[in-house]
CSV table of C-alpha atoms in Angstrom, one decimal:
chain,number,residue,atom,x,y,z
A,1,UNK,CA,203.7,137.6,130.5
A,2,UNK,CA,201.4,135.6,128.2
A,3,UNK,CA,198.6,133.7,130.0
A,4,UNK,CA,199.1,135.5,133.3
A,5,UNK,CA,196.2,137.6,134.8
A,6,UNK,CA,197.0,141.3,135.3
A,7,UNK,CA,196.5,142.0,138.9
A,8,UNK,CA,196.2,145.7,138.2
A,9,UNK,CA,192.9,147.4,139.1
A,10,UNK,CA,192.3,148.3,135.4
A,11,UNK,CA,190.0,151.2,136.3
A,12,UNK,CA,191.5,153.4,133.5
A,13,UNK,CA,190.7,150.7,130.9
A,14,UNK,CA,187.0,150.4,132.0
A,15,UNK,CA,186.5,154.1,131.4
A,16,UNK,CA,186.5,153.3,127.7
A,17,UNK,CA,183.2,151.4,127.9
A,18,UNK,CA,179.6,152.6,128.6
A,19,UNK,CA,176.0,151.6,127.8
A,20,UNK,CA,176.0,153.5,124.5
A,21,UNK,CA,178.4,150.9,123.1
A,22,UNK,CA,176.1,147.9,123.8
A,23,UNK,CA,174.8,146.6,120.5
A,24,UNK,CA,171.4,145.0,120.3
A,25,UNK,CA,169.6,143.3,117.5
A,26,UNK,CA,166.6,145.3,116.3
A,27,UNK,CA,163.0,143.9,116.5
A,28,UNK,CA,162.1,143.3,112.9
A,29,UNK,CA,158.3,143.0,113.6
A,30,UNK,CA,157.6,146.0,115.8
A,31,UNK,CA,159.1,148.9,117.6
A,32,UNK,CA,158.2,147.4,121.0
A,33,UNK,CA,158.7,143.9,122.4
A,34,UNK,CA,155.6,141.7,122.0
A,35,UNK,CA,153.5,141.3,125.1
A,36,UNK,CA,150.5,139.1,126.0
A,37,UNK,CA,148.8,141.9,127.8
A,38,UNK,CA,145.7,143.2,126.0
A,39,UNK,CA,144.1,146.6,126.4
A,40,UNK,CA,141.0,146.6,128.6
A,41,UNK,CA,138.8,148.5,126.1
A,42,UNK,CA,136.9,150.1,128.9
A,43,UNK,CA,135.2,152.4,126.4
A,44,UNK,CA,133.8,149.4,124.4
A,45,UNK,CA,130.1,149.6,123.5
A,46,UNK,CA,127.8,146.5,123.7
A,47,UNK,CA,125.9,145.5,120.7
A,48,UNK,CA,123.8,142.7,119.2
A,49,UNK,CA,125.3,140.7,116.3
A,50,UNK,CA,122.7,140.7,113.6
A,51,UNK,CA,124.6,138.6,111.0
A,52,UNK,CA,127.9,138.0,109.3
A,53,UNK,CA,129.0,138.3,105.7
A,54,UNK,CA,132.5,137.4,104.5
A,55,UNK,CA,134.2,138.2,107.7
A,56,UNK,CA,132.2,141.4,108.4
A,57,UNK,CA,129.7,141.6,111.2
A,58,UNK,CA,126.5,143.7,111.3
A,59,UNK,CA,126.2,144.9,114.9
A,60,UNK,CA,123.3,146.8,116.4
A,61,UNK,CA,124.4,149.4,118.9
A,62,UNK,CA,122.2,151.5,121.2
A,63,UNK,CA,119.3,149.1,120.9
A,64,UNK,CA,116.0,150.7,121.9
A,65,UNK,CA,117.4,154.2,122.3
A,66,UNK,CA,117.5,157.3,120.2
A,67,UNK,CA,121.1,156.5,119.2
A,68,UNK,CA,120.3,153.0,117.8
A,69,UNK,CA,122.3,152.3,114.7
A,70,UNK,CA,123.8,149.4,112.8
A,71,UNK,CA,127.5,149.3,112.2
A,72,UNK,CA,129.9,147.1,110.3
A,73,UNK,CA,132.7,145.5,112.4
A,74,UNK,CA,135.6,143.2,112.0
A,75,UNK,CA,136.9,140.6,114.5
A,76,UNK,CA,139.9,141.6,116.6
A,77,UNK,CA,143.0,139.5,116.2
A,78,UNK,CA,142.8,138.1,119.7
A,79,UNK,CA,139.4,136.6,118.9
A,80,UNK,CA,140.5,134.7,115.8
A,81,UNK,CA,139.7,131.4,117.5
A,82,UNK,CA,136.5,132.5,119.1
A,83,UNK,CA,133.3,131.8,117.1
A,84,UNK,CA,131.1,134.9,116.8
A,85,UNK,CA,127.6,134.1,115.7
A,86,UNK,CA,124.2,135.8,115.2
A,87,UNK,CA,122.7,136.8,118.6
A,88,UNK,CA,126.0,137.3,120.4
A,89,UNK,CA,126.4,140.3,122.6
A,90,UNK,CA,129.6,141.9,121.4
A,91,UNK,CA,132.0,144.5,122.8
A,92,UNK,CA,132.9,146.9,120.0
A,93,UNK,CA,135.5,149.6,119.8
A,94,UNK,CA,136.8,151.8,117.0
A,95,UNK,CA,134.6,153.8,114.7
A,96,UNK,CA,131.1,153.0,115.9
A,97,UNK,CA,129.3,155.9,114.2
A,98,UNK,CA,127.7,153.6,111.6
A,99,UNK,CA,128.5,156.0,108.8
A,100,UNK,CA,129.2,154.6,105.4
A,101,UNK,CA,132.7,153.3,105.0
A,102,UNK,CA,133.4,153.1,108.7
A,103,UNK,CA,134.6,149.9,110.4
A,104,UNK,CA,134.4,149.0,114.1
A,105,UNK,CA,136.2,146.2,115.8
A,106,UNK,CA,134.8,143.4,118.0
A,107,UNK,CA,137.1,142.9,120.9
A,108,UNK,CA,135.0,140.6,123.1
A,109,UNK,CA,131.9,138.5,123.5
A,110,UNK,CA,129.7,138.6,126.7
A,111,UNK,CA,128.7,135.4,128.4
A,112,UNK,CA,126.0,133.6,126.5
A,113,UNK,CA,122.6,132.6,128.0
A,114,UNK,CA,122.2,129.8,125.5
A,115,UNK,CA,123.9,128.3,122.5
A,116,UNK,CA,122.2,126.3,119.8
A,117,UNK,CA,124.5,123.9,118.1
A,118,UNK,CA,124.5,121.0,115.7
A,119,UNK,CA,127.1,118.5,114.4
A,120,UNK,CA,127.5,117.1,110.9
A,121,UNK,CA,126.3,113.7,112.2
A,122,UNK,CA,125.7,111.8,115.4
A,123,UNK,CA,129.3,110.6,115.6
A,124,UNK,CA,130.9,114.0,114.9
A,125,UNK,CA,132.0,115.7,118.1
A,126,UNK,CA,132.8,118.9,116.2
A,127,UNK,CA,130.0,121.3,116.8
A,128,UNK,CA,128.6,123.9,114.5
A,129,UNK,CA,127.3,126.9,116.4
A,130,UNK,CA,124.1,128.2,114.9
A,131,UNK,CA,122.9,131.1,117.1
A,132,UNK,CA,123.6,132.5,120.6
A,133,UNK,CA,121.3,133.9,123.3
A,134,UNK,CA,118.0,132.6,121.7
A,135,UNK,CA,115.3,131.6,124.2
A,136,UNK,CA,112.8,130.1,121.8
A,137,UNK,CA,113.0,127.8,118.7
A,138,UNK,CA,110.2,127.8,116.2
A,139,UNK,CA,110.3,124.6,114.2
A,140,UNK,CA,108.6,124.9,110.8
A,141,UNK,CA,107.4,121.8,109.1
A,142,UNK,CA,105.0,121.3,106.2
A,143,UNK,CA,102.0,119.0,106.3
A,144,UNK,CA,102.9,117.9,102.7
A,145,UNK,CA,105.2,118.9,99.9
A,146,UNK,CA,107.6,118.0,101.4
A,147,UNK,CA,106.3,115.3,103.6
A,148,UNK,CA,106.8,116.0,107.3
A,149,UNK,CA,109.7,114.1,109.0
A,150,UNK,CA,108.9,113.2,112.6
A,151,UNK,CA,112.5,112.1,113.3
A,152,UNK,CA,113.9,115.5,112.1
A,153,UNK,CA,111.5,117.3,114.3
A,154,UNK,CA,112.6,115.1,117.2
A,155,UNK,CA,116.1,116.1,116.6
A,156,UNK,CA,115.2,119.8,116.7
A,157,UNK,CA,113.5,119.2,120.0
A,158,UNK,CA,116.5,117.4,121.4
A,159,UNK,CA,118.8,120.2,120.4
A,160,UNK,CA,116.4,122.8,121.9
A,161,UNK,CA,116.0,120.9,125.2
A,162,UNK,CA,119.8,120.4,125.4
A,163,UNK,CA,120.3,124.2,124.9
A,164,UNK,CA,117.6,125.2,127.4
A,165,UNK,CA,115.5,126.7,124.6
A,166,UNK,CA,111.7,126.6,124.6
A,167,UNK,CA,110.4,124.8,121.4
A,168,UNK,CA,107.4,125.9,119.3
A,169,UNK,CA,106.0,124.2,116.3
A,170,UNK,CA,104.2,125.6,113.2
A,171,UNK,CA,102.8,123.2,110.5
A,172,UNK,CA,102.4,124.9,107.1
A,173,UNK,CA,100.5,123.8,104.0
A,174,UNK,CA,97.6,122.3,106.0
A,175,UNK,CA,95.4,123.0,103.0
A,176,UNK,CA,97.3,120.1,101.2
A,177,UNK,CA,97.1,117.5,104.0
A,178,UNK,CA,95.6,117.0,107.5
A,179,UNK,CA,98.4,117.2,110.1
A,180,UNK,CA,96.3,115.6,112.9
A,181,UNK,CA,98.0,112.2,112.7
A,182,UNK,CA,101.4,113.8,112.5
A,183,UNK,CA,100.7,116.0,115.6
A,184,UNK,CA,99.7,113.0,117.7
A,185,UNK,CA,103.4,112.1,117.7
A,186,UNK,CA,104.1,115.1,119.9
A,187,UNK,CA,101.0,114.9,122.2
A,188,UNK,CA,103.0,114.4,125.4
A,189,UNK,CA,105.2,117.5,125.0
A,190,UNK,CA,104.8,121.0,126.3
A,191,UNK,CA,104.7,122.3,122.8
A,192,UNK,CA,102.6,125.2,121.5
A,193,UNK,CA,101.5,124.3,117.9
A,194,UNK,CA,100.3,126.7,115.1
A,195,UNK,CA,98.9,125.6,111.8
A,196,UNK,CA,99.1,127.5,108.6
A,197,UNK,CA,97.5,127.2,105.2
A,198,UNK,CA,97.5,129.2,102.0
A,199,UNK,CA,95.6,132.4,102.7
A,200,UNK,CA,95.3,131.5,106.4
A,201,UNK,CA,98.7,132.3,107.9
A,202,UNK,CA,98.4,132.9,111.7
A,203,UNK,CA,100.7,135.9,111.6
A,204,UNK,CA,99.2,137.6,114.7
A,205,UNK,CA,99.1,134.4,116.8
A,206,UNK,CA,102.7,133.5,116.0
A,207,UNK,CA,103.8,137.1,116.4
A,208,UNK,CA,102.2,137.3,119.9
A,209,UNK,CA,104.5,134.4,120.9
A,210,UNK,CA,107.6,136.2,119.6
A,211,UNK,CA,107.1,139.4,121.7
A,212,UNK,CA,109.9,139.8,124.2
A,213,UNK,CA,111.8,136.8,122.9
A,214,UNK,CA,114.7,135.9,120.7
A,215,UNK,CA,113.3,133.1,118.5
A,216,UNK,CA,115.4,131.0,116.1
A,217,UNK,CA,113.4,129.7,113.1
A,218,UNK,CA,114.5,126.2,111.9
A,219,UNK,CA,113.1,123.8,109.3
A,220,UNK,CA,113.7,121.6,106.3
A,221,UNK,CA,114.2,123.3,103.0
A,222,UNK,CA,111.0,124.0,101.2
A,223,UNK,CA,108.6,124.0,104.1
A,224,UNK,CA,107.8,127.7,103.8
A,225,UNK,CA,110.0,129.1,106.6
A,226,UNK,CA,111.2,132.1,104.5
A,227,UNK,CA,107.6,132.8,103.5
A,228,UNK,CA,106.6,132.9,107.1
A,229,UNK,CA,109.5,135.2,108.0
A,230,UNK,CA,108.6,137.6,105.2
A,231,UNK,CA,105.0,137.7,106.5
A,232,UNK,CA,106.1,138.5,110.0
A,233,UNK,CA,108.8,141.0,109.1
A,234,UNK,CA,107.7,143.1,106.1
A,235,UNK,CA,110.7,144.1,104.1
A,236,UNK,CA,112.8,141.2,105.3
A,237,UNK,CA,113.3,140.1,101.7
A,238,UNK,CA,114.2,136.5,102.5
A,239,UNK,CA,114.4,134.4,99.3
A,240,UNK,CA,111.8,131.8,98.8
A,241,UNK,CA,111.9,128.7,96.6
A,242,UNK,CA,109.9,125.7,95.6
A,243,UNK,CA,110.0,121.9,96.1
A,244,UNK,CA,111.4,119.7,93.4
A,245,UNK,CA,108.6,117.5,92.0
A,246,UNK,CA,110.9,114.6,91.4
A,247,UNK,CA,112.9,114.4,94.6
A,248,UNK,CA,110.4,116.1,96.9
A,249,UNK,CA,113.2,118.2,98.4
A,250,UNK,CA,113.2,121.9,98.8
A,251,UNK,CA,116.0,124.1,97.4
A,252,UNK,CA,118.1,126.0,100.0
A,253,UNK,CA,117.1,129.7,99.7
A,254,UNK,CA,118.3,131.3,102.9
A,255,UNK,CA,122.1,131.1,102.7
A,256,UNK,CA,122.9,132.8,106.0
A,257,UNK,CA,121.7,133.2,109.6
A,258,UNK,CA,120.3,136.7,110.3
A,259,UNK,CA,118.4,138.5,113.1
A,260,UNK,CA,115.4,140.5,112.1
A,261,UNK,CA,113.3,142.7,114.4
A,262,UNK,CA,109.6,141.7,114.7
A,263,UNK,CA,107.3,144.6,115.6
A,264,UNK,CA,103.7,143.6,116.6
A,265,UNK,CA,101.0,145.7,115.0
A,266,UNK,CA,98.6,147.6,117.2
A,267,UNK,CA,95.7,145.1,117.7
A,268,UNK,CA,93.5,147.6,119.5
A,269,UNK,CA,93.5,151.2,120.6
A,270,UNK,CA,95.7,151.7,123.6
A,271,UNK,CA,97.4,148.3,123.3
A,272,UNK,CA,101.1,148.9,123.5
A,273,UNK,CA,103.3,147.6,120.7
A,274,UNK,CA,105.6,144.8,121.4
A,275,UNK,CA,108.7,143.5,119.6
A,276,UNK,CA,111.0,140.5,119.5
A,277,UNK,CA,113.7,139.0,117.4
A,278,UNK,CA,113.3,136.6,114.5
A,279,UNK,CA,116.5,134.7,113.7
A,280,UNK,CA,116.2,133.0,110.3
A,281,UNK,CA,118.5,130.1,109.5
A,282,UNK,CA,119.3,128.2,106.3
A,283,UNK,CA,117.2,125.2,105.7
A,284,UNK,CA,118.8,121.8,106.6
A,285,UNK,CA,118.0,118.2,105.7
A,286,UNK,CA,119.9,116.7,108.7
A,287,UNK,CA,120.7,117.8,112.2
A,288,UNK,CA,123.5,115.9,114.0
A,289,UNK,CA,123.4,115.5,117.7
A,290,UNK,CA,127.0,114.4,118.4
A,291,UNK,CA,127.4,117.3,120.9
A,292,UNK,CA,124.3,116.7,123.0
A,293,UNK,CA,124.3,115.6,126.6
A,294,UNK,CA,121.3,113.1,127.0
A,295,UNK,CA,120.8,114.1,130.6
A,296,UNK,CA,119.7,117.5,129.5
A,297,UNK,CA,116.8,115.9,127.6
A,298,UNK,CA,115.6,114.2,130.9
A,299,UNK,CA,116.0,117.5,132.8
A,300,UNK,CA,113.4,119.1,130.5
A,301,UNK,CA,110.8,116.7,131.8
A,302,UNK,CA,110.9,118.0,135.3
A,303,UNK,CA,108.2,115.7,136.8
A,304,UNK,CA,109.7,112.6,135.2
A,305,UNK,CA,113.2,113.7,136.2
A,306,UNK,CA,112.2,113.6,139.9
A,307,UNK,CA,111.0,110.0,139.5
A,308,UNK,CA,114.1,109.1,137.6
A,309,UNK,CA,116.2,110.0,140.6
A,310,UNK,CA,115.3,106.5,141.9
A,311,UNK,CA,116.7,104.8,138.8
A,312,UNK,CA,119.9,102.7,139.0
A,313,UNK,CA,123.1,104.4,138.0
A,314,UNK,CA,123.5,104.4,134.2
A,315,UNK,CA,119.8,103.8,133.5
A,316,UNK,CA,118.8,104.5,129.9
A,317,UNK,CA,115.1,105.2,130.8
A,318,UNK,CA,114.2,103.3,127.6
A,319,UNK,CA,111.2,100.9,127.6
A,320,UNK,CA,113.5,97.9,128.0
A,321,UNK,CA,115.6,99.4,130.8
A,322,UNK,CA,115.7,97.0,133.9
A,323,UNK,CA,114.6,98.4,137.3
A,324,UNK,CA,113.8,101.8,135.7
A,325,UNK,CA,111.7,103.8,138.1
A,326,UNK,CA,109.9,105.5,135.2
A,327,UNK,CA,108.8,102.2,133.7
A,328,UNK,CA,107.8,100.9,137.1
A,329,UNK,CA,105.7,104.0,137.8
A,330,UNK,CA,104.0,103.6,134.4
A,331,UNK,CA,103.3,99.9,135.1
A,332,UNK,CA,101.8,100.8,138.5
A,333,UNK,CA,99.5,103.4,137.0
A,334,UNK,CA,101.1,106.2,138.9
A,335,UNK,CA,101.7,108.5,135.9
A,336,UNK,CA,98.1,108.8,134.6
A,337,UNK,CA,97.3,109.3,131.0
A,338,UNK,CA,99.1,112.6,130.7
A,339,UNK,CA,102.2,111.2,132.4
A,340,UNK,CA,102.2,108.2,130.1
A,341,UNK,CA,102.1,110.4,127.1
A,342,UNK,CA,105.0,112.5,128.5
A,343,UNK,CA,107.0,109.3,129.2
A,344,UNK,CA,106.4,108.1,125.7
A,345,UNK,CA,107.7,111.4,124.3
A,346,UNK,CA,110.7,111.3,126.6
A,347,UNK,CA,111.6,107.7,125.6
A,348,UNK,CA,111.2,108.5,121.9
A,349,UNK,CA,113.6,111.5,122.2
A,350,UNK,CA,116.1,109.4,124.2
A,351,UNK,CA,115.8,106.6,121.6
A,352,UNK,CA,116.7,109.2,118.9
A,353,UNK,CA,119.9,109.7,120.8
A,354,UNK,CA,120.3,106.2,122.3
A,355,UNK,CA,123.8,105.7,121.0
A,356,UNK,CA,125.0,108.5,123.3
A,357,UNK,CA,123.6,106.9,126.5
């Protein structure tokens, strides 16, 4: 009867069906369903990223061993949104022999000890990562041709202190101008300073400061940074340029960031050789600080930071700040001459970044 349920058990009818008759839609993208689980890559080797060129990374494996070699690697798909920069410690799988035509794959980045960044300008919160795991910054500035820019050096110092990187300073072309007045600007800082002139480049002195460190070189275009790198690392082949006589600006010569090994020469019989890493960067004419936390600047002045703990909440620590413990200590003569110079340097750097306070 139509519309009436058959109360029979229907067992004989069910025998006509089994799992083989179930029809499924094929997966057009793969033979297996997609999964978010990623392989552990327990066999990955750890290497130092030396540089990047058009999506291919030069990675040093087996550093300091008989099996040391440089390989070419690509970025794994799962890292497509992770920045990989010079100085990174990368986990690499695939063909890691380093033979011509082979390609490894970077599948992970180890935790970074430091990260040097800059933004396009002070209002831009989008940061540009320059280098990872550097512990020193060598700021290169010319005494003349082009004229030294105190404010640009201040910005380098702020970026270094924010990243927890020790700053160093070298003044080139001192045969063209006396840098004494310029250097008084930085008298209150814990800043090792080198001076260089034509025919008198302090390669050994600077090299001694590089041993055991990873040092990023920064500077305005045309100040002689690439010339210095070539002197420290023979065979580096970093391009050098000249300063435009009309504009006073240098031409960008280094177009990429690259790590180069510095090996100290034997200065005396029995003195062990030392080595370090020189990280050369392209010259820049501006250095945005939109990403910096101003409190990191104060933290670098440890003795002043202790006094500043007595400042009111939100204190800018600038010369016009009311009830600032630092200004009160200066007025009471509690800082001494050295402390006053340190405070002046701190306030100058904070003023460079005052709009972030």
